[in-house]
PDB file of C-alpha atoms in Angstrom:
ATOM      1  CA  ARG A   1      11.199  -9.227 -13.006  1.00 81.00           C
ATOM      2  CA  LEU A   2      13.831  -6.634 -13.634  1.00 85.00           C
ATOM      3  CA  ARG A   3      15.583  -6.147 -16.944  1.00 85.00           C
ATOM      4  CA  LEU A   4      18.872  -4.416 -17.607  1.00 87.00           C
ATOM      5  CA  THR A   5      19.015  -3.032 -21.132  1.00 85.00           C
ATOM      6  CA  SER A   6      22.153  -3.080 -23.240  1.00 83.00           C
ATOM      7  CA  ASP A   7      22.528   0.675 -22.703  1.00 86.00           C
ATOM      8  CA  GLY A   8      22.576   0.300 -18.916  1.00 90.00           C
ATOM      9  CA  LYS A   9      19.006   1.148 -17.989  1.00 90.00           C
ATOM     10  CA  LEU A  10      16.992  -0.898 -15.523  1.00 90.00           C
ATOM     11  CA  ARG A  11      13.374  -1.565 -16.443  1.00 85.00           C
ATOM     12  CA  THR A  12      10.996  -2.814 -13.786  1.00 83.00           C
ATOM     13  CA  CYS A  13       8.164  -3.487 -16.228  1.00 76.00           C
ATOM     14  CA  LEU A  14       8.076  -4.372 -19.928  1.00 73.00           C
ATOM     15  CA  PHE A  15       4.924  -2.310 -20.358  1.00 72.00           C
ATOM     16  CA  SER A  16       6.315   0.929 -18.925  1.00 74.00           C
ATOM     17  CA  ASP A  17       8.775   3.526 -20.165  1.00 76.00           C
ATOM     18  CA  ASN A  18      10.083   4.082 -16.629  1.00 81.00           C
ATOM     19  CA  GLU A  19      13.805   3.352 -16.514  1.00 87.00           C
ATOM     20  CA  VAL A  20      16.538   3.744 -13.920  1.00 92.00           C
ATOM     21  CA  HIS A  21      19.974   4.667 -15.222  1.00 93.00           C
ATOM     22  CA  LEU A  22      22.523   2.178 -13.886  1.00 94.00           C
ATOM     23  CA  ARG A  23      25.360   2.477 -16.393  1.00 95.00           C
ATOM     24  CA  THR A  24      27.104   5.405 -14.708  1.00 95.00           C
ATOM     25  CA  PRO A  25      27.091   3.989 -11.161  1.00 95.00           C
ATOM     26  CA  LEU A  26      28.190   0.597 -12.472  1.00 93.00           C
ATOM     27  CA  ARG A  27      31.033   2.061 -14.504  1.00 95.00           C
ATOM     28  CA  ASP A  28      32.275   4.723 -12.103  1.00 95.00           C
ATOM     29  CA  GLY A  29      33.035   2.248  -9.350  1.00 92.00           C
ATOM     30  CA  SER A  30      30.154   3.113  -7.054  1.00 95.00           C
ATOM     31  CA  PRO A  31      30.147   0.932  -3.938  1.00 97.00           C
ATOM     32  CA  ASP A  32      27.916  -2.135  -3.932  1.00 96.00           C
ATOM     33  CA  GLU A  33      25.748  -0.523  -1.262  1.00 97.00           C
ATOM     34  CA  ALA A  34      24.982   2.432  -3.560  1.00 96.00           C
ATOM     35  CA  ILE A  35      23.973   0.083  -6.388  1.00 95.00           C
ATOM     36  CA  GLU A  36      21.857  -1.935  -3.961  1.00 96.00           C
ATOM     37  CA  ASN A  37      20.096   1.267  -2.848  1.00 97.00           C
ATOM     38  CA  ILE A  38      19.318   2.162  -6.474  1.00 95.00           C
ATOM     39  CA  LEU A  39      17.935  -1.326  -7.120  1.00 95.00           C
ATOM     40  CA  MET A  40      15.845  -1.347  -3.945  1.00 96.00           C
ATOM     41  CA  ALA A  41      14.380   2.081  -4.740  1.00 95.00           C
ATOM     42  CA  ALA A  42      13.445   0.875  -8.239  1.00 93.00           C
ATOM     43  CA  VAL A  43      11.787  -2.259  -6.858  1.00 92.00           C
ATOM     44  CA  LYS A  44       9.790  -0.203  -4.336  1.00 92.00           C
ATOM     45  CA  GLU A  45       8.464   1.960  -7.203  1.00 86.00           C
ATOM     46  CA  LYS A  46       7.618  -1.069  -9.361  1.00 82.00           C
ATOM     47  CA  PRO A  47       3.894  -1.235 -10.052  1.00 73.00           C
ATOM     48  CA  LYS A  48       2.041  -4.223  -8.626  1.00 75.00           C
ATOM     49  CA  GLY A  49       0.529  -4.907 -12.026  1.00 65.00           C
ATOM     50  CA  HIS A  50       0.102  -3.504 -15.484  1.00 65.00           C
ATOM     51  CA  THR A  51      -2.756  -1.905 -17.388  1.00 61.00           C
ATOM     52  CA  ILE A  52      -2.375  -3.889 -20.616  1.00 66.00           C
ATOM     53  CA  ASN A  53      -6.033  -4.982 -20.561  1.00 68.00           C
ATOM     54  CA  GLU A  54      -7.392  -1.539 -19.697  1.00 69.00           C
ATOM     55  CA  ASN A  55      -8.336   1.453 -21.836  1.00 71.00           C
ATOM     56  CA  ILE A  56      -5.594   3.565 -20.235  1.00 64.00           C
ATOM     57  CA  PHE A  57      -2.800   1.251 -21.489  1.00 60.00           C
ATOM     58  CA  LYS A  58      -0.079   3.094 -23.390  1.00 64.00           C
ATOM     59  CA  LYS A  59       2.340   1.096 -25.526  1.00 65.00           C
ATOM     60  CA  CYS A  60       5.970   1.536 -24.442  1.00 66.00           C
ATOM     61  CA  SER A  61       8.384   3.230 -26.828  1.00 64.00           C
ATOM     62  CA  ARG A  62      10.990   0.424 -26.943  1.00 65.00           C
ATOM     63  CA  THR A  63      10.476  -2.881 -28.692  1.00 64.00           C
ATOM     64  CA  MET A  64      11.157  -6.093 -26.775  1.00 60.00           C
ATOM     65  CA  SER A  65      14.318  -6.720 -28.791  1.00 60.00           C
ATOM     66  CA  LEU A  66      15.722  -3.417 -27.507  1.00 62.00           C
ATOM     67  CA  ILE A  67      14.688  -4.188 -23.936  1.00 59.00           C
ATOM     68  CA  GLY A  68      15.943  -7.748 -23.846  1.00 63.00           C
ATOM     69  CA  GLY A  69      12.592  -9.407 -23.244  1.00 55.00           C
TER      70      GLY A  69
END
């Protein structure tokens, strides 16, 4: 799943602070192909899983209500 936050950031995982800034390309009229490239790059970097059940898990800084989850 991908989530677009209200401030224009794309999150590829609820349990990660990694975000891709989409607001500027969406607002400045970037071509659809450029937006598609940004989305595809984000999906390729998306982890295959999370570490929520492991000792190395780090809680993300945004609450779900801020993320949209």
